[in-house]
Coordinates of C-alpha atoms in Angstrom, one line a residue:
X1 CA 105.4 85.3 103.5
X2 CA 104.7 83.5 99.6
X3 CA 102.3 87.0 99.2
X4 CA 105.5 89.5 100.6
X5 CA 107.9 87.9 98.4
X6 CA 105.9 88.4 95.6
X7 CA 105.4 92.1 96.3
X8 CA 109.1 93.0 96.9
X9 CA 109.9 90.7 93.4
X10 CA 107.1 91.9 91.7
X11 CA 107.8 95.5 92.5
X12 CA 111.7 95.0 91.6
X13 CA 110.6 93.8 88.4
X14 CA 108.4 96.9 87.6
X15 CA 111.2 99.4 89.0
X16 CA 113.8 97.7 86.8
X17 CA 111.5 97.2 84.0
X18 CA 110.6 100.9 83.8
X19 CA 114.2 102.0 84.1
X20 CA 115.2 99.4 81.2
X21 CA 111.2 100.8 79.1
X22 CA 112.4 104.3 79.8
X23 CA 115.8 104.0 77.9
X24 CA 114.3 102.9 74.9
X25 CA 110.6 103.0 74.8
X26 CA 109.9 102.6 71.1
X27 CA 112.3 99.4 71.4
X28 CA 111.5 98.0 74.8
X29 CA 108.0 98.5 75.4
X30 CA 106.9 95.4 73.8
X31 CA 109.7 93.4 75.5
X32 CA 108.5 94.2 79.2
X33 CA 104.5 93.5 78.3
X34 CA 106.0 90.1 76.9
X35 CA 107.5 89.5 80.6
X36 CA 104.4 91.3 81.7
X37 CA 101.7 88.2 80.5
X38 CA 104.6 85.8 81.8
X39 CA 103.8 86.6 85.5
X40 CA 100.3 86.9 85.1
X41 CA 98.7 84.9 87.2
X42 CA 94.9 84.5 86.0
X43 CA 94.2 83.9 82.4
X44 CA 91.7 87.0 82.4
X45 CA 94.8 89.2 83.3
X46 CA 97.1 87.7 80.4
X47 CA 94.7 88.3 78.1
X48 CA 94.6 91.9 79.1
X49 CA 98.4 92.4 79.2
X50 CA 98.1 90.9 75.3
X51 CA 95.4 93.1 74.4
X52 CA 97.5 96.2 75.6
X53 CA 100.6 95.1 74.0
X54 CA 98.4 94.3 70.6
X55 CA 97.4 98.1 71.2
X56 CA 100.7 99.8 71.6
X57 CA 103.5 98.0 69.5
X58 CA 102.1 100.2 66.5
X59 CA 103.9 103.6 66.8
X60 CA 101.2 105.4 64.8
X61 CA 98.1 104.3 67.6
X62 CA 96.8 106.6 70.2
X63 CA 97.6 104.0 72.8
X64 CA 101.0 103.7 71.4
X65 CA 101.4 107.8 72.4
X66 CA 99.8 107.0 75.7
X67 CA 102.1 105.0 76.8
X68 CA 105.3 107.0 75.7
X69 CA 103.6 109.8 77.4
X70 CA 103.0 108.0 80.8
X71 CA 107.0 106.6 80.1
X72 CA 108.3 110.2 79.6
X73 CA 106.2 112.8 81.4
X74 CA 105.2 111.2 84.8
X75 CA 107.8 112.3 87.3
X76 CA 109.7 109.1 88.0
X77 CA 109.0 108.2 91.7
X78 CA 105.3 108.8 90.9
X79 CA 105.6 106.8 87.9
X80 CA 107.4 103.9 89.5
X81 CA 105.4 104.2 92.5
X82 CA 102.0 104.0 90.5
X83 CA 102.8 101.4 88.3
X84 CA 104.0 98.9 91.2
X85 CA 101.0 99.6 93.5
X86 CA 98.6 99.1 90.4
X87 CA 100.4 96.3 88.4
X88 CA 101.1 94.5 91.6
X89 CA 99.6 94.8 94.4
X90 CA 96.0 95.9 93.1
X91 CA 95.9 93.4 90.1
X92 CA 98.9 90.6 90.2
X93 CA 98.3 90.4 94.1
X94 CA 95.0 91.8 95.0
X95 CA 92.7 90.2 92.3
X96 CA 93.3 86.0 92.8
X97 CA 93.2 87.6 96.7
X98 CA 89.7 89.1 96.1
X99 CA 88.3 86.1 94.1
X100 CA 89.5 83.6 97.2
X101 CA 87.6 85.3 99.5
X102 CA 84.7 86.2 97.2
X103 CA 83.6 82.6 97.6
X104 CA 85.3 81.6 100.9
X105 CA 82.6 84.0 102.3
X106 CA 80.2 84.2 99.1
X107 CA 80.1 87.8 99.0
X108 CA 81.4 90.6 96.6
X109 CA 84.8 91.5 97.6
X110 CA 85.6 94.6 95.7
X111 CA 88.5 96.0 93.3
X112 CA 88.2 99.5 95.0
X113 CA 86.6 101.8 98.0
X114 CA 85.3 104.8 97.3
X115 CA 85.2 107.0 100.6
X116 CA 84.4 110.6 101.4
X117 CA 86.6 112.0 104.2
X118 CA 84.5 115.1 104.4
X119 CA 80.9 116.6 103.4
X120 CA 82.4 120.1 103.4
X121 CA 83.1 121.7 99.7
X122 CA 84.3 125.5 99.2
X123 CA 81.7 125.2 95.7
X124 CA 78.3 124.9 95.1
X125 CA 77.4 123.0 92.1
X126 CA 74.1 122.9 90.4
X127 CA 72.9 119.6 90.4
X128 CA 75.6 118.5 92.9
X129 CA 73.8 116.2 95.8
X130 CA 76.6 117.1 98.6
X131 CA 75.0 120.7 98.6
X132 CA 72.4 119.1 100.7
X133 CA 75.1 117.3 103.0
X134 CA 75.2 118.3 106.5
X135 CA 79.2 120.1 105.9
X136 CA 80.1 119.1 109.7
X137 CA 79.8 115.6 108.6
X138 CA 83.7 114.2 108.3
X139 CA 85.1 110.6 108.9
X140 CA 88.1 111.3 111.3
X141 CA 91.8 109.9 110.6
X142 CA 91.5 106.8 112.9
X143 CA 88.4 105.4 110.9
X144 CA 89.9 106.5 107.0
X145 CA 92.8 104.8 108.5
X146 CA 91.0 101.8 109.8
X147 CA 88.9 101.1 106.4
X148 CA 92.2 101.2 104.5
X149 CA 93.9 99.0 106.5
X150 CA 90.5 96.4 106.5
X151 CA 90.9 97.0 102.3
X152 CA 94.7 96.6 101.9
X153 CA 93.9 93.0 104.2
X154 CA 91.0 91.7 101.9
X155 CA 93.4 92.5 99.0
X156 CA 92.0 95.5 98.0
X157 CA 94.4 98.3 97.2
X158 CA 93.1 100.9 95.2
X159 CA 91.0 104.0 97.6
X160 CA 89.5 106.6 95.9
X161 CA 88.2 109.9 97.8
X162 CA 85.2 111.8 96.8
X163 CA 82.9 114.1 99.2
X164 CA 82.4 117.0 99.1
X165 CA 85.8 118.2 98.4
X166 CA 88.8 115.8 99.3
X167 CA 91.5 118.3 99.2
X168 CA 89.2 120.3 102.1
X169 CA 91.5 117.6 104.0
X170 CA 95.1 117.7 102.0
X171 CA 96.4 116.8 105.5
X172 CA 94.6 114.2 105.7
X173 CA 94.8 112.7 101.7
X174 CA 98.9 113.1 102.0
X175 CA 99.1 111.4 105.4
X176 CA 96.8 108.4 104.3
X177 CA 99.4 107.9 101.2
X178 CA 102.3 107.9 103.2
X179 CA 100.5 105.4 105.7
X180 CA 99.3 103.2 102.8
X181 CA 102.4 102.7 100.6
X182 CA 101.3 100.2 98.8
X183 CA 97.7 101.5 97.9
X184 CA 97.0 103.5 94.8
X185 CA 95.0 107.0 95.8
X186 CA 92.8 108.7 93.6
X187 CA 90.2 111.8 94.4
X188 CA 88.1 113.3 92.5
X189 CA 88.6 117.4 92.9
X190 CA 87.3 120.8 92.2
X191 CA 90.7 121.7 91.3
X192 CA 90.2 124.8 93.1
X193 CA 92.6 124.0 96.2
X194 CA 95.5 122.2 94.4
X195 CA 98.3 124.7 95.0
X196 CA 102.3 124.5 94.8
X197 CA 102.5 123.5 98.0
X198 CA 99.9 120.8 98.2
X199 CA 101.9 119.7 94.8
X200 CA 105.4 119.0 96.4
X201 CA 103.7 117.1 98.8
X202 CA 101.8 115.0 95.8
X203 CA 105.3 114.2 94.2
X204 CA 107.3 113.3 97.6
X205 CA 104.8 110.3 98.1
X206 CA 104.2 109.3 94.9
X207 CA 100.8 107.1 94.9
X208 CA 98.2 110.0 94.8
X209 CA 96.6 110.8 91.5
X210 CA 93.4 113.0 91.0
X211 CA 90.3 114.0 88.4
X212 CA 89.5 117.5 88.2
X213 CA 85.7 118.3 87.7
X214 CA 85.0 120.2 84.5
X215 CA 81.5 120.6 82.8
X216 CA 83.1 121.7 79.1
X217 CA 84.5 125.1 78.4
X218 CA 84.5 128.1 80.5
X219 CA 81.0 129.5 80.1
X220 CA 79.1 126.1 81.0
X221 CA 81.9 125.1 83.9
X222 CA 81.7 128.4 85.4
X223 CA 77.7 128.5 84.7
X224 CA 77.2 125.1 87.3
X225 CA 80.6 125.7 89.4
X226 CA 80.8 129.1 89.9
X227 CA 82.7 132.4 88.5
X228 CA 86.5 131.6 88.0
X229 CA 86.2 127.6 88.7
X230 CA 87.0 127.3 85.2
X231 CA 90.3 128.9 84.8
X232 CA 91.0 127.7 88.5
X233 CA 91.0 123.9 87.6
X234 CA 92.4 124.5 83.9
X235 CA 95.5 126.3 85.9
X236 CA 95.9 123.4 88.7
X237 CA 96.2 121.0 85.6
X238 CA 98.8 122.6 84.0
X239 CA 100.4 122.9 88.0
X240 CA 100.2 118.9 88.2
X241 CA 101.1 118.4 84.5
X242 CA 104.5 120.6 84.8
X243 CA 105.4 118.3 88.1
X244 CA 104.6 115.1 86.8
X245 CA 101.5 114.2 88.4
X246 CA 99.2 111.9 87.3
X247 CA 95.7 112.9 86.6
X248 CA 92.3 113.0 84.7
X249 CA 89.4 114.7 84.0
X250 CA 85.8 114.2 85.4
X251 CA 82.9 115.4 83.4
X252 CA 79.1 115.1 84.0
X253 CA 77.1 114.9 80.6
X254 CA 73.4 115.7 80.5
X255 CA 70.7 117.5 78.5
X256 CA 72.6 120.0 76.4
X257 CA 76.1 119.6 77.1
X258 CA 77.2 116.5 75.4
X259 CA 78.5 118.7 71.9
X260 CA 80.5 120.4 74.5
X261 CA 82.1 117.5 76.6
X262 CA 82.4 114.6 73.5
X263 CA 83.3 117.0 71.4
X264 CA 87.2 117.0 69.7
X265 CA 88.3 120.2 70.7
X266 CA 87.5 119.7 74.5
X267 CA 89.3 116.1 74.5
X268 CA 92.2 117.8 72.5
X269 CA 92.1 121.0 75.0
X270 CA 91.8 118.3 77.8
X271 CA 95.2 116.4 76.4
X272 CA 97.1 119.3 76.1
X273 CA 96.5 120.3 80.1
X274 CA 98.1 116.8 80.7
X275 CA 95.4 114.7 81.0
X276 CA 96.0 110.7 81.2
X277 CA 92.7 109.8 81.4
X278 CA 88.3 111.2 81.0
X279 CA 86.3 110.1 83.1
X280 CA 82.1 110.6 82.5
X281 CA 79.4 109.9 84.4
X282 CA 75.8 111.0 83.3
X283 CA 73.6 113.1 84.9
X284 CA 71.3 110.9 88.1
X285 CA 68.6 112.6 89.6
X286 CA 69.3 112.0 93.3
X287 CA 67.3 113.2 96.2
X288 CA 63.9 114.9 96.5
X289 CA 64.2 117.9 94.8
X290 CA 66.5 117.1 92.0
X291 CA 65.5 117.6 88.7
X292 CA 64.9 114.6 86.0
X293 CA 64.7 117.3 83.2
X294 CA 68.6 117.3 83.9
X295 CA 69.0 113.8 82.5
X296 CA 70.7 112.9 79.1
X297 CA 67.5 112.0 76.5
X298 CA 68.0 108.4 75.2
X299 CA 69.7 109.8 71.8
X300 CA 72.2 112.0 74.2
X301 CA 73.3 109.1 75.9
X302 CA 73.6 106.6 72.1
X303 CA 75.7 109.4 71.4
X304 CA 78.0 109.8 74.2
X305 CA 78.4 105.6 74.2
X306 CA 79.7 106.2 70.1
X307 CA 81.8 108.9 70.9
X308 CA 83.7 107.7 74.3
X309 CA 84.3 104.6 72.0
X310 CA 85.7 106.6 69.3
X311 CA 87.6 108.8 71.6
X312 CA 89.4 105.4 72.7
X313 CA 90.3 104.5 69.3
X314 CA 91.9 107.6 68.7
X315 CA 93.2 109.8 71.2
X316 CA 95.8 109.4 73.4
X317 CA 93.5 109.1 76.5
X318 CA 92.1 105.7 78.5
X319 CA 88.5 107.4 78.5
X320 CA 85.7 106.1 80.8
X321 CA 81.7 106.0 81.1
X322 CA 80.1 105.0 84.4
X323 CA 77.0 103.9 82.4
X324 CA 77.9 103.2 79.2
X325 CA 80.8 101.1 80.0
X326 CA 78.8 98.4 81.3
X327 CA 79.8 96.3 78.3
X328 CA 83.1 96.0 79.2
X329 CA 82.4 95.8 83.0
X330 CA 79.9 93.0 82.6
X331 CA 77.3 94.7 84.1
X332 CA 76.9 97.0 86.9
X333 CA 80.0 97.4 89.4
X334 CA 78.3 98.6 92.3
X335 CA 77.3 97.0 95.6
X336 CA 80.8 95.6 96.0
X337 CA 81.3 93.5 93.0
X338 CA 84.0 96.0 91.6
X339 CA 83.3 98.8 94.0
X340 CA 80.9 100.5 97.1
X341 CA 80.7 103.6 98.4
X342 CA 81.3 104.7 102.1
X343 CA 79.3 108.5 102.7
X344 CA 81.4 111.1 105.2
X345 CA 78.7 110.1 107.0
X346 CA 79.6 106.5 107.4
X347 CA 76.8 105.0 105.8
X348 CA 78.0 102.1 103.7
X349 CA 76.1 102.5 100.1
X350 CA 76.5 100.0 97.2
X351 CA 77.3 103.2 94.9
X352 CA 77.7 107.0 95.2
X353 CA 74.6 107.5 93.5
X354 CA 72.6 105.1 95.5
X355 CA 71.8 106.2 98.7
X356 CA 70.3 103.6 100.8
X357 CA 72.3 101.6 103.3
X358 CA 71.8 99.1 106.0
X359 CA 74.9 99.5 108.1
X360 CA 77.7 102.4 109.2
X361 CA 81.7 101.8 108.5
X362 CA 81.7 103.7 112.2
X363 CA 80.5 100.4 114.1
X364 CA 81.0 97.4 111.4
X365 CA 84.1 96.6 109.7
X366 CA 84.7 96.2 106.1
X367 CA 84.3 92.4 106.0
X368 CA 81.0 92.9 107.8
X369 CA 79.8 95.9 105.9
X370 CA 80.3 93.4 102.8
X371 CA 78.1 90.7 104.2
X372 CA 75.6 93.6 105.4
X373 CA 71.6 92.8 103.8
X374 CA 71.9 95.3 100.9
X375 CA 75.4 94.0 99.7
X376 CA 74.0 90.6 99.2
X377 CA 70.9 92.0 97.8
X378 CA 72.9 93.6 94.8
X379 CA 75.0 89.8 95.1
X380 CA 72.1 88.0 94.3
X381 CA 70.8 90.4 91.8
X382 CA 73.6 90.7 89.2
X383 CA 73.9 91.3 86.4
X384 CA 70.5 93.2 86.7
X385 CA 69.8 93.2 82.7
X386 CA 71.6 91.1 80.3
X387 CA 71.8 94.1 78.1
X388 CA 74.9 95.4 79.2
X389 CA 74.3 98.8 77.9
X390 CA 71.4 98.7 80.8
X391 CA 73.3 97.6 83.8
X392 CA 71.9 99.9 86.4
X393 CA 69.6 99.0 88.8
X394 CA 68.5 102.9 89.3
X395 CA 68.4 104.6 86.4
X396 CA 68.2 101.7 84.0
X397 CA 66.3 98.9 86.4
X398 CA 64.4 101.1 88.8
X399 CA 62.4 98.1 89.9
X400 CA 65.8 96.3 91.1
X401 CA 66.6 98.6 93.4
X402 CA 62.9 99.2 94.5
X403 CA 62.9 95.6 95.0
X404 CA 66.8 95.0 96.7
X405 CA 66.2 98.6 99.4
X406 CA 62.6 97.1 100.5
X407 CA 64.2 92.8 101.1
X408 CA 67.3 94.3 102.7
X409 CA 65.4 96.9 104.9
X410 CA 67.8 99.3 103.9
X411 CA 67.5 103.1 105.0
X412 CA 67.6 106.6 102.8
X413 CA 70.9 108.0 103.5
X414 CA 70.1 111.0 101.8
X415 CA 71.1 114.5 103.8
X416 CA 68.3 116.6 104.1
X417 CA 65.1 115.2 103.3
X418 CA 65.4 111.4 103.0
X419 CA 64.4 109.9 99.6
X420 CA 61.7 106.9 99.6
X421 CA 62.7 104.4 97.1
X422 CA 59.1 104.5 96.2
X423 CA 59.2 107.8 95.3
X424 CA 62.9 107.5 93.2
X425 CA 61.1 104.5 91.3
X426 CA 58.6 106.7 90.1
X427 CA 60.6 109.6 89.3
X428 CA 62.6 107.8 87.3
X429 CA 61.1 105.1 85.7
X430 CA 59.9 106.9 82.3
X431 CA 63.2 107.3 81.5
X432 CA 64.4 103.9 82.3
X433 CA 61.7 103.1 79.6
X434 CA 62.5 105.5 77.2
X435 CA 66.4 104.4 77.3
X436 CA 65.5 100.9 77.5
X437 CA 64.1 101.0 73.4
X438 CA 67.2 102.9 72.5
X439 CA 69.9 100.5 74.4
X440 CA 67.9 97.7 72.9
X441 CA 68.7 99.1 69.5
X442 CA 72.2 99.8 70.3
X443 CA 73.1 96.4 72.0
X444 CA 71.5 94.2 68.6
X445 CA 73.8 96.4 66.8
X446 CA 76.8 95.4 69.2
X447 CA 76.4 92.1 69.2
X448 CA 75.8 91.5 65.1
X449 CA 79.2 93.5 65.4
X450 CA 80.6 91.2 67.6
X451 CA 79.3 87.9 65.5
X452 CA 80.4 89.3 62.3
X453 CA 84.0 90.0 63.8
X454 CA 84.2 86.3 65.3
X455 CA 83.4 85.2 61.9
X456 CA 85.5 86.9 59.8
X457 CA 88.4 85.9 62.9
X458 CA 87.3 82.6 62.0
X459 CA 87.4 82.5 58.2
X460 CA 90.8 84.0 58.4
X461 CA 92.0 81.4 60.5
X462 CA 90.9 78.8 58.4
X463 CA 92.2 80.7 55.1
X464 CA 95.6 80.2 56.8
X465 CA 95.5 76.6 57.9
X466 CA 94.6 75.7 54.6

């Protein structure tokens, strides 16, 4: 009941507050974060609420144009929708929720689910592991259902759909929304499929966002994805941006490309389709005949952290790296501790890129499938390097997960030919070394950056008392 009365308040509060934002954003913006850090409940989430105030009272910042953006484009029932789900029920609500039974059970209860309703895709991406996937492979309604449910329970309200292709099922990602009301929804997408239609149906429920795949400009896109997928995805953004939809991009960088995708005139091309957010993830070499030639070099992926960092300081964009982000995320995310991955399959992996498991979603439920031998492997394991700039147990740690698949007796889940862990540990251990001299490098840099800013902090503060 305390929980429920804090939803339909907490909810109220964001409705009003975006109504009275809205009116007056330039004004009022500050004056609702101020209430904002008020209700917080853990210190961890007022101090976020201040840094995002610190970062958008100043009307020249990116983040200040972000916001108004978000205030003034988003069609109002998503926007109002979105921000309660989020704000409320996935942070105010869903985080103390997650830490209490984190160490009621002592297992990683995560911030999001990321779940593939289907195998089948209408592309075929080079590089792209769900080419190998069997494309009969689908989770039905009842189980998607099910999972949701088990989530929105362990306080966990924030689903995102991968695959394959998500919107393969649009029946199924619209119904799922309107059964969840008070989840957030987000799938990644070829675009390709996202029609007028399907758009009416994103706007009457409200809590469904995407990111549409792009590899950089039309010749590389269409050179991976296929002829046409370029303009295809450009032209469903600018369908979702003229209704008011929230959505992203999702890039993959990798030898060759990363001009292309950091580059100013893609982020600025990228803003001007309507996109809120970037999301990046490097290039992992997964399955048998993948190809580690494919990877970013060490200097690619120095460059790509730099410039994500830089595109956050100045462009109106909340930009992301998978990797590279481990800074901020302390470490690696996977296995649970922030998010797992659930295969169309069923299989219950610690991350989309990791494909071992040691139990199904199909015969285990959630709570289980966190407890499951693997799950507490990767519990017992993190952080898995205490340079944050190496936080993953695959491509920066091979040995970790060598070490967690072989104690939990977990099993390849890979379609086709089944990977050995062995065999992964090999392939791509070089490059774990290589990157390992350069993030080494990068992370001294960080953190005499870090010192020297506490300092100065410091002096200042001591100027003043004075």
């Amino acid at each position: 009941m305390f929980d429920y009365a804090e939803k339909v308040l907490g909810k109220a509060i964001v409705r009003q507050g975006l109504k009275y934002v809205s009116g007056n954003p330039e004004e009022n913006l500050p004056k609702i974060l101020d209430l904002g850090e008020k209700i917080a409940k853990r210190p961890s989430d007022k101090e976020t609420v201040r840094k995002v105030r610190n970062n958008v009272v100043d009307p020249n910042s990116n983040w200040h144009k972000f916001a108004t953006t978000l205030l003034t484009r988003i069609d109002p029932n998503i926007r109002e929708k979105t921000a309660g789900n989020f704000f409320v029920d996935a942070c105010l609500l869903g985080n103390p929720k997650q830490d209490q039974l984190s160490k009621k059970y002592d297992i990683n209860v995560p911030w999001a689910i990321l779940i593939d309703p289907t195998a089948a895709c209408n592309l075929r991406c080079v590089g792209c592991w769900a080419g190998e996937y069997n494309q009969k492979d689908a989770l039905d309604y009842d189980t998607l259902n099910r999972v949701i449910s088990e989530a929105e329970e362990l306080g966990i309200f924030f689903t995102i759909f991968s695959g394959g292709e998500p919107t393969v099922r649009k029946d199924y990602l619209i119904k799922l929304a309107e059964a969840h009301p008070d989840s957030v929804f987000l799938s990644f997408t070829n675009g390709t499929l996202i029609d007028d239609d399907f758009v009416k149906e994103v706007k009457r429920v409200g809590n469904l966002a995407f990111a549409v795949s792009v590899d950089g400009f039309e010749k590389t896109t269409n050179a991976r994805r296929g002829e046409n997928v370029y303009q295809r995805a450009l032209a469903a953004m600018e369908r979702m941006r003229d209704a008011g939809i929230i959505f992203g991009f999702s890039t993959m960088y990798m030898h060759g490309n990363i001009d292309e995708v950091g580059s100013n005139e893609f982020i600025d091309m990228m803003i001007e389709k309507g996109c809120l957010f970037g999301w990046y993830f490097t290039y992992v070499p997964v399955g048998r005949d993948s190809d580690p030639s494919m990877m970013a070099t060490p200097e690619e992926r120095a460059e790509m952290y730099r410039r994500v960092n830089e595109i956050r300081m100045t462009k109106p964009l909340f930009a992301i790296d998978f990797w590279n982000d481990g800074e901020y995320a302390h470490g690696c995310i996977a296995g649970a501790r922030r998010y797992l991955h659930i295969n169309a399959n069923g299989d219950v992996e610690p991350c989309a890129f990791v494909h071992y498991a040691t139990c199904n979603i199909k015969d285990t439920s959630l709570l289980d499938a966190l407890k499951s031998p693997l799950m507490m492997e990767y519990r017992r394991h993190q952080p898995f390097n205490g340079n944050m700039l190496r936080p993953c147990p695959m491509i920066d740690n091979p040995e970790m997960i060598k070490e967690m698949v072989h104690a939990s007796g977990a099993h390849s889940t890979q379609m086709g030919e089944p990977e050995d862990v062995d065999d992964l540990y090999n392939k791509v251990k070089p490059h774990s070394e290589e990157w390992a001299k350069k993030a080494d490098e990068l992370w001294d840099e960080r953190q005499k950056e870090i010192n020297g800013s506490a300092e100065a902090k410091k002096e200042t503060a001591t100027g003043a008392a004075d």
